[in-house]
Tab-separated table of C-alpha atoms in Angstrom:
chain	number	residue	atom	x	y	z
N	1	MET	CA	-51.801	-64.431	-55.487
N	2	LYS	CA	-48.593	-62.539	-56.052
N	3	LYS	CA	-50.087	-59.347	-56.117
N	4	ARG	CA	-52.018	-60.113	-52.713
N	5	SER	CA	-48.908	-61.438	-51.078
N	6	ARG	CA	-46.969	-58.742	-52.138
N	7	PHE	CA	-49.560	-56.313	-50.638
N	8	PHE	CA	-50.153	-58.090	-47.526
N	9	LEU	CA	-46.198	-58.193	-46.975
N	10	PHE	CA	-46.199	-54.361	-48.131
N	11	LYS	CA	-49.198	-53.830	-45.181
N	12	MET	CA	-47.001	-55.648	-42.653
N	13	THR	CA	-44.264	-53.933	-43.173
N	14	VAL	CA	-45.705	-50.601	-42.823
N	15	LEU	CA	-47.328	-51.790	-39.936
N	16	GLY	CA	-44.273	-52.952	-38.217
N	17	ILE	CA	-42.678	-49.596	-39.038
N	18	VAL	CA	-45.539	-47.994	-37.177
N	19	LEU	CA	-45.399	-49.860	-34.553
N	20	MET	CA	-41.309	-49.609	-33.877
N	21	ALA	CA	-41.970	-46.144	-33.951
N	22	PHE	CA	-44.946	-45.897	-31.286
N	23	PHE	CA	-42.768	-48.260	-29.004
N	24	ALA	CA	-39.648	-46.067	-29.512
N	25	VAL	CA	-41.460	-42.852	-28.401
N	26	TYR	CA	-43.053	-44.836	-25.735
N	27	SER	CA	-39.927	-46.520	-24.243
N	28	GLN	CA	-38.236	-43.011	-24.466
N	29	THR	CA	-40.553	-41.347	-22.471
N	30	ALA	CA	-40.554	-44.171	-19.886
N	31	VAL	CA	-36.646	-43.784	-19.971
N	32	ALA	CA	-37.029	-40.021	-19.146
N	33	GLN	CA	-39.629	-40.598	-16.306
N	34	ASP	CA	-37.625	-42.912	-14.737
N	35	LYS	CA	-34.508	-40.661	-14.682
N	36	PHE	CA	-35.948	-37.824	-13.438
N	37	PRO	CA	-34.355	-36.259	-11.643
N	38	SER	CA	-30.792	-37.194	-12.682
N	39	GLU	CA	-29.202	-34.513	-11.857
N	40	ALA	CA	-29.291	-31.645	-9.184
N	41	VAL	CA	-32.195	-29.661	-8.588
N	42	LYS	CA	-32.426	-25.665	-8.024
N	43	ILE	CA	-34.542	-23.993	-6.062
N	44	ILE	CA	-34.727	-20.185	-6.759
N	45	VAL	CA	-35.815	-18.263	-3.712
N	46	PRO	CA	-36.621	-14.413	-5.122
N	47	PHE	CA	-35.748	-13.196	-1.417
N	48	SER	CA	-32.754	-12.591	0.691
N	49	VAL	CA	-31.460	-15.403	2.943
N	50	GLY	CA	-33.176	-15.730	5.895
N	51	GLY	CA	-36.840	-14.926	5.634
N	52	GLY	CA	-39.587	-17.025	5.830
N	53	THR	CA	-39.881	-18.323	1.991
N	54	ASP	CA	-35.785	-18.928	2.342
N	55	ALA	CA	-36.566	-21.128	5.289
N	56	TRP	CA	-39.353	-23.325	3.664
N	57	ALA	CA	-37.321	-23.449	0.838
N	58	ARG	CA	-34.102	-24.878	2.829
N	59	THR	CA	-36.111	-27.167	4.548
N	60	PHE	CA	-37.771	-28.250	1.190
N	61	ALA	CA	-34.776	-28.906	-0.236
N	62	ALA	CA	-33.116	-30.840	2.761
N	63	ALA	CA	-35.872	-33.440	2.641
N	64	LEU	CA	-36.315	-33.729	-1.021
N	65	SER	CA	-32.603	-34.188	-1.115
N	66	SER	CA	-32.839	-37.765	0.823
N	67	LYS	CA	-33.731	-41.187	-1.077
N	68	LYS	CA	-37.403	-41.242	-0.256
N	69	TYR	CA	-37.882	-38.458	-2.398
N	70	PHE	CA	-35.646	-36.826	-5.321
N	71	ARG	CA	-32.450	-39.114	-4.630
N	72	GLN	CA	-30.580	-35.863	-5.941
N	73	ASP	CA	-28.980	-32.813	-4.439
N	74	VAL	CA	-31.297	-30.060	-4.103
N	75	SER	CA	-30.082	-26.407	-3.826
N	76	VAL	CA	-31.753	-23.026	-2.736
N	77	SER	CA	-30.329	-19.983	-5.132
N	78	ASN	CA	-31.657	-16.706	-3.481
N	79	LEU	CA	-32.069	-13.850	-6.166
N	80	PRO	CA	-33.484	-10.992	-4.260
N	81	GLY	CA	-34.475	-7.575	-5.919
N	82	GLY	CA	-36.923	-6.059	-8.504
N	83	GLN	CA	-39.780	-6.591	-5.893
N	84	ASP	CA	-39.446	-10.086	-6.203
N	85	LEU	CA	-39.024	-10.026	-9.607
N	86	ARG	CA	-35.639	-10.470	-10.701
N	87	GLY	CA	-35.669	-14.330	-9.371
N	88	ILE	CA	-39.055	-15.005	-11.055
N	89	GLY	CA	-37.824	-13.819	-14.252
N	90	GLU	CA	-34.840	-15.947	-14.141
N	91	ALA	CA	-37.082	-19.182	-13.256
N	92	PHE	CA	-39.580	-17.957	-16.215
N	93	LYS	CA	-36.680	-17.957	-19.041
N	94	ALA	CA	-35.105	-20.915	-17.188
N	95	LYS	CA	-35.157	-24.651	-19.577
N	96	PRO	CA	-38.376	-26.213	-18.591
N	97	ASP	CA	-36.999	-29.521	-17.415
N	98	GLY	CA	-37.836	-29.930	-14.012
N	99	TYR	CA	-34.117	-28.479	-12.626
N	100	THR	CA	-34.888	-25.101	-12.098
N	101	LEU	CA	-38.282	-24.227	-9.497
N	102	ILE	CA	-39.011	-21.011	-7.640
N	103	PHE	CA	-40.754	-20.427	-4.296
N	104	PHE	CA	-43.105	-17.294	-3.760
N	105	ASN	CA	-46.545	-16.382	-1.999
N	106	PRO	CA	-49.133	-15.140	-4.004
N	107	PRO	CA	-50.603	-12.504	-4.023
N	108	SER	CA	-47.663	-10.770	-3.114
N	109	SER	CA	-45.680	-11.268	-6.317
N	110	PRO	CA	-48.176	-11.467	-8.631
N	111	PHE	CA	-48.933	-7.812	-7.242
N	112	ALA	CA	-45.646	-6.763	-8.104
N	113	TRP	CA	-45.796	-8.278	-11.419
N	114	TYR	CA	-49.017	-6.595	-11.957
N	115	LEU	CA	-47.579	-3.082	-10.875
N	116	HIS	CA	-44.531	-3.084	-13.009
N	117	LYS	CA	-45.405	-5.236	-16.146
N	118	PRO	CA	-42.445	-7.012	-17.149
N	119	LYS	CA	-42.138	-8.588	-20.898
N	120	TRP	CA	-42.909	-11.713	-19.199
N	121	ASP	CA	-46.413	-13.066	-18.047
N	122	ILE	CA	-46.393	-14.525	-14.604
N	123	ARG	CA	-49.741	-16.484	-15.131
N	124	GLU	CA	-47.743	-18.566	-17.204
N	125	LEU	CA	-45.894	-20.326	-15.081
N	126	THR	CA	-46.392	-24.100	-14.263
N	127	GLY	CA	-47.915	-24.589	-10.880
N	128	ILE	CA	-46.305	-27.641	-8.716
N	129	GLY	CA	-47.885	-27.270	-5.597
N	130	VAL	CA	-49.614	-24.937	-2.705
N	131	TYR	CA	-47.817	-26.136	0.660
N	132	ALA	CA	-49.132	-23.340	3.237
N	133	LYS	CA	-51.442	-20.878	4.357
N	134	ASP	CA	-49.749	-18.376	5.425
N	135	PRO	CA	-51.682	-15.037	7.285
N	136	GLN	CA	-49.871	-11.878	7.784
N	137	ILE	CA	-49.941	-10.261	10.666
N	138	MET	CA	-49.469	-6.265	12.275
N	139	VAL	CA	-46.631	-6.325	14.825
N	140	ALA	CA	-44.980	-3.826	16.742
N	141	ARG	CA	-41.387	-2.579	18.204
N	142	ALA	CA	-41.416	-4.578	21.890
N	143	LYS	CA	-41.173	-1.031	23.575
N	144	TYR	CA	-43.729	1.102	21.218
N	145	GLU	CA	-46.372	2.804	23.705
N	146	HIS	CA	-49.231	1.396	21.837
N	147	LYS	CA	-49.674	-2.438	22.540
N	148	ASN	CA	-52.963	-3.486	21.338
N	149	LEU	CA	-55.009	-2.198	18.239
N	150	LYS	CA	-57.399	-0.263	19.276
N	151	ASP	CA	-54.812	2.049	21.344
N	152	LEU	CA	-52.776	2.321	17.854
N	153	MET	CA	-55.744	3.387	15.826
N	154	ASP	CA	-57.149	5.790	18.330
N	155	ALA	CA	-53.494	7.682	18.573
N	156	VAL	CA	-53.196	7.635	14.832
N	157	LYS	CA	-56.502	9.048	14.386
N	158	ASN	CA	-55.591	11.572	16.673
N	159	GLY	CA	-52.696	12.566	14.931
N	160	GLU	CA	-49.517	10.377	15.822
N	161	GLU	CA	-47.733	9.131	12.856
N	162	PRO	CA	-45.992	6.223	13.334
N	163	LYS	CA	-43.159	4.742	11.428
N	164	VAL	CA	-44.244	1.814	9.359
N	165	GLY	CA	-41.365	-0.681	8.122
N	166	LEU	CA	-41.855	-1.799	4.533
N	167	SER	CA	-39.466	-4.705	2.917
N	168	GLY	CA	-39.957	-2.392	-0.083
N	169	LEU	CA	-42.255	-0.060	-1.380
N	170	GLY	CA	-44.967	-1.356	-3.297
N	171	GLY	CA	-44.834	-5.067	-1.978
N	172	ILE	CA	-47.355	-6.672	0.055
N	173	GLU	CA	-46.718	-5.380	3.227
N	174	HIS	CA	-46.793	-1.965	1.593
N	175	ILE	CA	-50.453	-2.834	0.355
N	176	ALA	CA	-51.515	-4.337	3.801
N	177	SER	CA	-50.747	-0.943	5.351
N	178	LEU	CA	-52.834	1.034	2.838
N	179	LEU	CA	-55.565	-1.525	2.874
N	180	PHE	CA	-55.614	-1.553	6.660
N	181	SER	CA	-55.579	2.620	6.464
N	182	LYS	CA	-58.471	2.459	4.115
N	183	ARG	CA	-60.311	-0.324	5.505
N	184	PHE	CA	-60.380	1.060	9.032
N	185	ASP	CA	-60.016	4.911	8.373
N	186	VAL	CA	-56.767	5.075	9.962
N	187	PRO	CA	-54.363	7.496	8.031
N	188	LEU	CA	-50.765	5.804	8.136
N	189	LYS	CA	-48.487	7.783	6.221
N	190	ASN	CA	-44.799	7.263	7.191
N	191	PHE	CA	-43.447	4.469	5.556
N	192	ILE	CA	-39.748	3.388	5.894
N	193	PRO	CA	-38.590	0.759	3.091
N	194	TYR	CA	-36.093	-1.633	3.838
N	195	ASN	CA	-34.729	-4.824	1.390
N	196	ALA	CA	-36.217	-7.802	3.007
N	197	THR	CA	-38.582	-8.904	5.813
N	198	ALA	CA	-35.664	-9.781	7.812
N	199	ASP	CA	-34.275	-6.042	7.608
N	200	VAL	CA	-37.474	-5.003	9.165
N	201	VAL	CA	-37.916	-7.489	11.736
N	202	SER	CA	-34.442	-6.005	12.575
N	203	ALA	CA	-35.403	-2.499	12.474
N	204	LEU	CA	-38.565	-2.940	14.573
N	205	MET	CA	-35.920	-4.355	17.317
N	206	ARG	CA	-33.551	-1.151	16.733
N	207	ASN	CA	-36.542	0.920	17.432
N	208	GLU	CA	-35.988	2.665	13.819
N	209	VAL	CA	-39.954	1.790	13.157
N	210	ASP	CA	-42.356	1.428	15.110
N	211	ILE	CA	-44.940	-0.839	13.339
N	212	ALA	CA	-44.849	-3.246	10.220
N	213	PHE	CA	-46.979	-6.137	8.516
N	214	GLY	CA	-45.507	-9.569	7.706
N	215	SER	CA	-46.187	-12.972	7.339
N	216	PHE	CA	-47.271	-15.055	10.566
N	217	THR	CA	-44.457	-17.588	9.966
N	218	ALA	CA	-41.636	-14.808	9.566
N	219	MET	CA	-42.718	-12.655	12.447
N	220	GLN	CA	-43.876	-15.315	15.041
N	221	PRO	CA	-40.516	-16.186	16.395
N	222	SER	CA	-39.662	-12.813	17.552
N	223	ILE	CA	-43.179	-12.464	19.049
N	224	GLU	CA	-42.270	-15.417	20.909
N	225	GLU	CA	-39.084	-14.261	22.139
N	226	GLY	CA	-40.438	-10.631	23.320
N	227	HIS	CA	-38.698	-8.791	20.582
N	228	LEU	CA	-41.956	-7.851	18.950
N	229	ILE	CA	-45.472	-7.376	20.123
N	230	GLY	CA	-48.252	-8.916	17.987
N	231	ILE	CA	-51.138	-6.544	17.229
N	232	ALA	CA	-53.533	-8.313	15.021
N	233	VAL	CA	-53.626	-11.083	12.975
N	234	ALA	CA	-54.986	-10.635	9.349
N	235	GLY	CA	-56.536	-13.280	6.737
N	236	GLN	CA	-57.911	-15.227	9.263
N	237	THR	CA	-61.203	-15.183	11.599
N	238	GLU	CA	-59.683	-17.510	14.400
N	239	ARG	CA	-56.705	-16.656	16.762
N	240	SER	CA	-53.635	-18.718	16.741
N	241	SER	CA	-52.744	-20.996	18.840
N	242	ILE	CA	-49.604	-20.285	19.321
N	243	ILE	CA	-50.288	-16.667	20.172
N	244	PRO	CA	-53.948	-16.698	21.572
N	245	ASP	CA	-53.483	-13.532	22.918
N	246	VAL	CA	-53.313	-11.796	20.001
N	247	PRO	CA	-56.511	-10.870	18.182
N	248	THR	CA	-57.508	-10.979	14.731
N	249	PHE	CA	-58.643	-7.780	12.292
N	250	SER	CA	-61.965	-9.687	12.114
N	251	GLU	CA	-62.613	-8.641	16.207
N	252	PHE	CA	-62.287	-5.253	15.077
N	253	GLY	CA	-64.792	-5.205	11.866
N	254	ASP	CA	-63.163	-6.772	8.992
N	255	PRO	CA	-60.692	-9.845	8.729
N	256	LEU	CA	-58.558	-8.280	5.455
N	257	LEU	CA	-59.024	-11.827	4.126
N	258	GLU	CA	-57.013	-10.604	0.960
N	259	LEU	CA	-53.974	-10.617	3.376
N	260	THR	CA	-52.886	-14.461	3.525
N	261	PHE	CA	-50.083	-15.874	1.467
N	262	SER	CA	-50.767	-18.819	-0.340
N	263	ARG	CA	-46.976	-20.313	-0.244
N	264	SER	CA	-46.428	-21.864	-3.733
N	265	ILE	CA	-43.908	-23.486	-5.986
N	266	TYR	CA	-44.041	-23.142	-9.752
N	267	ALA	CA	-41.424	-24.197	-12.801
N	268	PRO	CA	-41.268	-22.438	-15.804
N	269	PRO	CA	-43.608	-22.470	-18.686
N	270	GLY	CA	-43.835	-25.245	-20.794
N	271	LEU	CA	-43.196	-28.110	-17.884
N	272	PRO	CA	-43.782	-31.543	-19.522
N	273	ALA	CA	-46.644	-33.027	-17.917
N	274	ASP	CA	-45.216	-35.952	-16.846
N	275	ILE	CA	-42.454	-34.204	-14.743
N	276	GLN	CA	-44.792	-31.761	-13.403
N	277	GLN	CA	-46.706	-34.636	-12.229
N	278	TYR	CA	-43.478	-36.284	-10.693
N	279	LEU	CA	-42.833	-33.212	-8.827
N	280	GLU	CA	-46.180	-32.256	-7.431
N	281	LYS	CA	-46.543	-35.960	-6.368
N	282	GLN	CA	-42.383	-35.613	-4.830
N	283	PHE	CA	-43.595	-32.184	-2.865
N	284	MET	CA	-46.998	-33.774	-1.184
N	285	LYS	CA	-45.548	-36.820	-0.078
N	286	ALA	CA	-42.689	-34.541	1.689
N	287	GLN	CA	-45.427	-32.346	3.264
N	288	GLU	CA	-47.365	-35.357	4.525
N	289	LYS	CA	-44.280	-37.606	5.666
N	290	ASP	CA	-41.157	-36.088	5.989
N	291	VAL	CA	-40.033	-35.439	9.668
N	292	LEU	CA	-38.229	-32.111	8.859
N	293	LEU	CA	-41.068	-30.325	7.355
N	294	GLN	CA	-43.399	-31.957	9.799
N	295	ALA	CA	-41.554	-29.959	12.596
N	296	ARG	CA	-41.765	-27.074	10.725
N	297	PHE	CA	-45.416	-26.927	10.239
N	298	ASN	CA	-46.208	-27.808	13.949
N	299	ALA	CA	-43.697	-25.030	14.879
N	300	TYR	CA	-45.736	-22.461	13.275
N	301	SER	CA	-49.125	-24.230	14.087
N	302	ILE	CA	-50.421	-25.103	10.706
N	303	LYS	CA	-51.093	-27.895	8.707
N	304	PRO	CA	-49.865	-28.833	5.470
N	305	ALA	CA	-51.889	-27.132	2.782
N	306	MET	CA	-51.117	-30.141	0.150
N	307	GLY	CA	-52.314	-28.038	-2.988
N	308	THR	CA	-52.115	-29.421	-6.344
N	309	GLY	CA	-50.474	-27.840	-9.133
N	310	LYS	CA	-53.305	-26.199	-10.458
N	311	ASP	CA	-54.054	-24.809	-6.974
N	312	ALA	CA	-50.893	-22.743	-7.427
N	313	GLU	CA	-52.045	-21.748	-10.959
N	314	ASP	CA	-55.051	-20.852	-9.718
N	315	GLN	CA	-53.774	-18.527	-6.824
N	316	LEU	CA	-52.071	-16.399	-9.430
N	317	LEU	CA	-55.051	-15.657	-11.648
N	318	ARG	CA	-56.746	-15.223	-8.528
N	319	ALA	CA	-54.230	-12.683	-7.468
N	320	ILE	CA	-54.106	-10.910	-10.760
N	321	THR	CA	-58.294	-10.351	-10.259
N	322	LEU	CA	-57.812	-9.209	-6.540
N	323	ALA	CA	-55.325	-6.416	-7.709
N	324	GLU	CA	-57.607	-5.225	-10.465
N	325	GLU	CA	-60.653	-5.122	-7.491
N	326	LEU	CA	-58.610	-3.498	-4.921
N	327	GLU	CA	-57.485	-1.152	-7.530
N	328	ILE	CA	-53.619	-1.404	-5.901
N	329	GLU	CA	-52.485	1.278	-8.321
N	330	LYS	CA	-54.608	3.868	-7.107
N	331	LEU	CA	-54.063	2.530	-3.503
N	332	LEU	CA	-50.161	3.206	-4.006
N	333	LYS	CA	-51.019	6.554	-5.275
N	334	LYS	CA	-52.632	8.083	-2.177
């Protein structure tokens, strides 16, 4: 009986230790969940101040800083350079604790990664969400003589060489211009690079360049103000309700569907699942309910995408597949 008693006591002691360890781990996890975020969160924008992504990030930062969401300050840090790769590289190497996030827009930045092949893999980033689908639009300076796509294409085919503004050689605007040239047999050749989309808009308004591609949300305000002319919208088959007089490329034979930005949010690789789920949920709630964000969505007449973290990760994979299918290295060499 004594042996049995000692054995039973030993089993109960071991069981107690195991249960104590389990509850200790569980309670630590629960505490960690309850406390996040316990300090300020930083959003990296790999573009200059004043661009479309910067405006979206600052609107999210203002919304999420409120008591309804993060209950902590959210700041925006602009790290342009290296065709988006400088800022993305900084985010990639940051501690995966949820306090460093990054906004960028597949397929643009993944195209840059694919072309330059840095040592880190963009596909390893942790997806947080997709908040908007933003088509590209071709625009022209207000005083440009060719104010519609047909006239422009006819002029180029007859030997004219419009100056095409780009926010960097090899970027999405460059690829968009080359893809348009290839699909519509319109040989654009005279490319002039700038540092950012905002610089391209300024160059158009100064009559330094004639046409450019850019995101709809970045170009639309200048179109409405009369500083730019909308030539055609890529990436969708229906006209925008905001600028219904501007046709889509689909009306001329090819919608150029590859040229839609998926405005997305990411975190460093290895982010714990509970923090990823918390961030995903808060970004979705903000898209759905925050007044500031609703005003921005309404201003562009677009609906919140409400994409999950998996959707954001899928956009990275799709962008790399698209880069391979389009053979963008060959496209850029022509």
